[in-house]
């Protein structure tokens, strides 16, 4: 067992863009709102380390969103508690791709603070473990032996960036996304689907923004067609209402291609404001009653994606 080296702070364009968007969203908050959101996120910290999700148990996935949110709000993350959770989450064999990425991203926050993280697998060990999730078509599955998905491709790209390593065989990854194109012009997380899904389409567009691929204009149009009258994006063309995950990821992907519709800032801001709970956090949709740090991160992302014309 080695120590994750100082290469961790290196980031790819996707990560730089994502963090820039979320920081810009945080920058739009007035002092009172900023303080309430910070208090909410810090309030999800667990005594045994890490942050809670929808239960009070520490969760690696939600810890990643909490640390990213605190970084965007220019708040220092709790290094000691996060390190405790990271150590408790090993070994690698117990983690699927998503939780591997969460681990690596949380470790990157610790490293950027100059804090030691001894006993961690080496960057090469992480890369080998992530490579085990590569599917036969060159894409990435969320677990070893699974089917490639757009979500897996996006998460793999984040992981290699935080490891300071180039994503291997990029052309195969981009080609694999073609098999996830849905019949209506969007993307799905499974091949052969008649209808696209907004988060999957956003993930595919984010990857193509970094690595190239098929023409993006029809896909951009598909995403723009998911806007609802209340200012959010729906999860698919048949969803009855917008949700915050679809809104944030869709707007982020559009911003990478300089394709956020002009004049949507007020409507998006109003939609996000509807989802702000009294606790200081954000819920996922208008019928949701539980705020969490994941949706709080997505609220900042949505606000940031419409706060400027281009992130490049």
XYZ file of C-alpha atoms in Angstrom:
312
model
C 0.000 0.000 0.000
C 1.404 3.362 -1.015
C 0.235 6.907 -0.573
C -1.787 8.722 -3.203
C 0.848 11.087 -4.564
C 0.866 14.798 -5.175
C -0.452 14.305 -8.701
C -3.968 14.328 -7.290
C -4.528 18.099 -7.557
C -4.136 17.937 -11.356
C -7.539 18.167 -13.017
C -8.922 17.711 -16.488
C -11.009 20.264 -18.343
C -14.200 18.550 -17.178
C -13.283 18.979 -13.516
C -12.044 22.519 -13.870
C -15.226 23.420 -15.717
C -17.482 21.705 -13.191
C -15.857 23.339 -10.186
C -15.832 26.704 -11.944
C -19.550 26.447 -12.630
C -20.374 25.512 -9.036
C -18.172 28.297 -7.666
C -19.941 30.797 -9.901
C -23.258 29.543 -8.555
C -22.030 30.067 -5.000
C -20.891 33.531 -6.002
C -24.464 34.498 -6.875
C -25.653 33.963 -3.303
C -26.261 36.862 -0.972
C -24.518 36.625 2.441
C -27.597 35.331 4.260
C -28.241 32.571 1.712
C -24.580 31.615 1.634
C -24.464 31.321 5.421
C -27.628 29.192 5.515
C -26.305 26.789 2.882
C -22.918 26.486 4.593
C -24.637 25.742 7.904
C -26.768 23.082 6.226
C -23.813 21.338 4.589
C -21.711 21.432 7.736
C -24.719 20.166 9.663
C -24.607 16.926 7.687
C -21.159 16.055 9.067
C -21.098 12.819 11.067
C -19.257 12.455 14.387
C -17.494 9.332 13.089
C -16.287 11.146 9.963
C -17.676 12.036 6.559
C -21.103 13.395 5.728
C -24.568 11.911 5.796
C -27.003 11.484 2.971
C -30.684 10.884 3.544
C -29.977 8.891 6.680
C -27.659 9.969 9.476
C -25.006 7.421 8.522
C -21.731 8.583 6.930
C -21.797 8.028 3.186
C -18.890 8.270 0.752
C -21.135 9.391 -2.114
C -22.698 12.263 -0.171
C -19.349 13.186 1.344
C -18.044 13.906 -2.142
C -20.905 16.333 -2.791
C -20.457 17.955 0.622
C -16.749 18.552 0.051
C -17.300 19.872 -3.467
C -19.983 22.234 -2.141
C -17.781 23.499 0.682
C -14.927 24.076 -1.746
C -17.244 26.072 -4.011
C -18.339 28.131 -1.011
C -14.665 28.762 -0.104
C -15.057 26.771 3.098
C -12.387 24.399 4.414
C -13.350 20.750 4.416
C -12.992 18.680 7.632
C -9.835 16.784 6.713
C -9.576 14.493 9.749
C -13.146 13.234 9.595
C -12.950 12.729 5.849
C -9.730 10.741 6.222
C -11.440 8.497 8.759
C -14.247 7.736 6.329
C -11.814 7.083 3.472
C -9.864 4.575 5.526
C -13.084 2.860 6.604
C -14.265 2.581 2.980
C -11.385 0.414 1.765
C -10.498 -2.115 0.332
C -10.803 -1.326 -3.352
C -12.500 -4.634 -4.101
C -15.522 -3.486 -2.076
C -16.119 -0.367 -4.198
C -17.964 -0.028 -7.484
C -16.875 2.582 -10.024
C -19.056 5.323 -8.558
C -17.693 4.900 -5.061
C -14.150 4.588 -6.374
C -14.587 7.990 -7.999
C -16.087 9.388 -4.797
C -13.095 8.082 -2.847
C -10.577 9.585 -5.255
C -12.349 12.961 -5.343
C -12.569 13.129 -1.549
C -8.882 12.224 -1.306
C -8.093 15.020 -3.750
C -9.716 17.532 -1.396
C -7.558 16.256 1.472
C -4.419 16.478 -0.635
C -5.154 20.030 -1.747
C -5.163 20.998 1.922
C -1.681 19.550 2.250
C -2.910 16.877 4.647
C -1.327 13.408 4.739
C -3.392 10.408 3.691
C -1.261 7.437 4.639
C -2.196 3.843 3.985
C -4.091 4.655 0.788
C -3.756 2.655 -2.419
C -1.417 4.153 -4.981
C -2.740 6.094 -7.948
C -1.742 3.144 -10.162
C -3.773 0.745 -8.015
C -6.804 3.013 -8.385
C -6.311 3.241 -12.137
C -6.099 -0.547 -12.395
C -9.272 -0.914 -10.362
C -11.126 1.611 -12.534
C -9.844 -0.135 -15.649
C -11.545 -3.305 -14.411
C -14.868 -1.534 -15.020
C -14.098 -1.026 -18.699
C -16.682 -2.764 -20.875
C -16.015 -4.737 -24.020
C -17.049 -1.827 -26.258
C -14.498 0.541 -24.665
C -16.936 2.361 -22.413
C -17.173 2.153 -18.638
C -19.692 0.288 -16.517
C -20.550 1.251 -12.984
C -19.206 -2.106 -11.814
C -16.813 -4.715 -13.178
C -18.482 -6.951 -15.756
C -21.387 -4.592 -16.277
C -22.673 -2.754 -19.312
C -21.156 0.546 -20.371
C -23.169 3.685 -19.637
C -22.866 7.403 -20.273
C -22.747 7.922 -16.515
C -19.847 5.476 -16.253
C -17.953 7.327 -19.000
C -18.324 10.664 -17.227
C -17.314 9.272 -13.842
C -14.271 7.505 -15.303
C -13.157 10.771 -16.887
C -13.420 12.485 -13.481
C -11.475 9.715 -11.775
C -8.519 9.733 -14.141
C -8.362 13.505 -13.887
C -8.161 13.423 -10.102
C -5.516 10.711 -10.349
C -3.491 12.970 -12.631
C -3.534 10.389 -15.408
C -4.737 10.566 -19.018
C -7.878 8.650 -19.833
C -6.698 5.602 -21.824
C -8.028 4.720 -25.289
C -10.209 7.794 -25.551
C -11.315 6.971 -29.092
C -12.856 3.705 -27.875
C -14.699 5.518 -25.113
C -16.126 8.102 -27.499
C -17.132 5.380 -29.968
C -18.915 3.476 -27.214
C -21.144 6.461 -26.555
C -22.553 6.058 -30.058
C -24.124 2.791 -28.969
C -26.042 4.650 -26.259
C -27.762 7.045 -28.652
C -31.515 6.765 -28.193
C -34.060 6.724 -30.962
C -35.210 10.286 -30.262
C -31.715 11.819 -30.494
C -30.802 11.893 -26.815
C -28.638 9.401 -24.940
C -29.583 6.672 -22.499
C -27.554 4.594 -20.078
C -28.488 1.437 -21.962
C -28.287 0.708 -25.701
C -31.349 0.459 -27.927
C -33.624 2.753 -25.935
C -36.274 4.711 -27.846
C -36.116 7.692 -25.487
C -33.147 9.618 -24.145
C -32.582 10.573 -20.518
C -31.427 14.051 -19.572
C -28.662 13.074 -17.097
C -27.285 10.464 -19.523
C -27.407 12.938 -22.407
C -25.665 15.529 -20.252
C -22.932 13.032 -19.348
C -22.372 12.165 -23.002
C -22.224 15.837 -23.985
C -19.737 16.578 -21.208
C -17.442 13.805 -22.408
C -17.663 14.950 -26.021
C -16.846 18.508 -24.932
C -13.518 17.221 -23.616
C -12.693 14.439 -26.061
C -14.687 15.154 -29.210
C -17.132 12.845 -30.929
C -20.350 13.007 -32.916
C -21.897 16.368 -33.945
C -23.374 17.953 -30.836
C -25.946 20.378 -32.270
C -28.830 17.835 -32.494
C -28.046 16.675 -28.961
C -27.975 20.258 -27.698
C -31.386 20.782 -29.260
C -32.669 17.617 -27.595
C -31.521 18.926 -24.203
C -33.030 22.361 -24.777
C -36.337 20.685 -25.569
C -36.423 19.312 -22.017
C -36.974 22.756 -20.489
C -40.324 23.098 -18.748
C -42.416 26.207 -18.223
C -41.217 26.481 -14.620
C -37.567 26.905 -15.631
C -36.157 23.437 -14.962
C -35.369 20.454 -17.172
C -37.300 17.193 -17.096
C -35.588 13.809 -16.879
C -36.990 12.680 -20.250
C -39.558 13.937 -22.771
C -42.385 12.158 -20.952
C -41.577 13.199 -17.387
C -44.433 15.267 -15.915
C -42.191 17.855 -14.235
C -38.649 19.105 -13.937
C -36.155 17.900 -11.336
C -32.957 19.428 -9.990
C -30.600 16.624 -11.090
C -31.744 16.927 -14.705
C -31.719 20.722 -14.548
C -28.196 21.004 -13.160
C -26.549 18.329 -15.282
C -28.327 19.453 -18.440
C -27.348 23.091 -17.947
C -23.774 22.146 -17.109
C -23.435 20.154 -20.324
C -24.991 22.967 -22.347
C -22.570 25.457 -20.788
C -19.609 23.327 -21.921
C -20.800 23.812 -25.494
C -21.700 27.498 -25.066
C -25.312 26.509 -25.653
C -27.233 27.662 -22.566
C -30.334 29.365 -24.007
C -30.084 33.144 -23.657
C -32.546 34.712 -21.271
C -33.160 31.606 -19.153
C -31.336 32.861 -16.062
C -34.353 34.284 -14.274
C -36.541 31.230 -14.902
C -33.820 28.811 -13.776
C -33.122 30.892 -10.679
C -36.821 30.929 -9.800
C -37.024 27.162 -10.264
C -34.017 26.524 -8.022
C -35.421 28.887 -5.401
C -38.590 26.786 -5.257
C -36.455 23.864 -4.106
C -34.700 25.678 -1.272
C -35.831 24.152 2.011
C -36.116 25.859 5.378
C -33.159 23.749 6.545
C -30.856 25.662 4.198
C -30.383 22.755 1.805
C -32.148 21.886 -1.432
C -34.599 19.154 -2.387
C -34.649 17.289 -5.685
C -38.102 18.281 -6.970
C -41.194 20.103 -5.826
C -42.720 17.019 -4.167
C -39.516 16.056 -2.361
C -39.449 16.770 1.358
C -35.864 15.879 2.275
C -32.961 18.203 1.489
C -29.497 16.712 1.091
C -25.973 17.743 0.128
C -26.189 16.201 -3.344
C -29.094 18.406 -4.399
C -27.486 21.369 -2.676
C -24.460 20.868 -4.934
C -26.759 20.626 -7.958
C -28.507 23.845 -6.969
C -25.166 25.669 -7.012
C -24.329 24.031 -10.344
C -27.603 25.098 -11.937
C -27.192 28.689 -10.737
C -23.616 28.773 -11.964
C -24.394 27.360 -15.386
C -26.696 30.286 -16.196
C -24.541 32.989 -14.628
C -22.331 33.583 -17.670
C -22.246 32.925 -21.400
C -19.152 30.742 -21.617
C -16.782 29.029 -19.187
C -13.958 28.857 -21.692
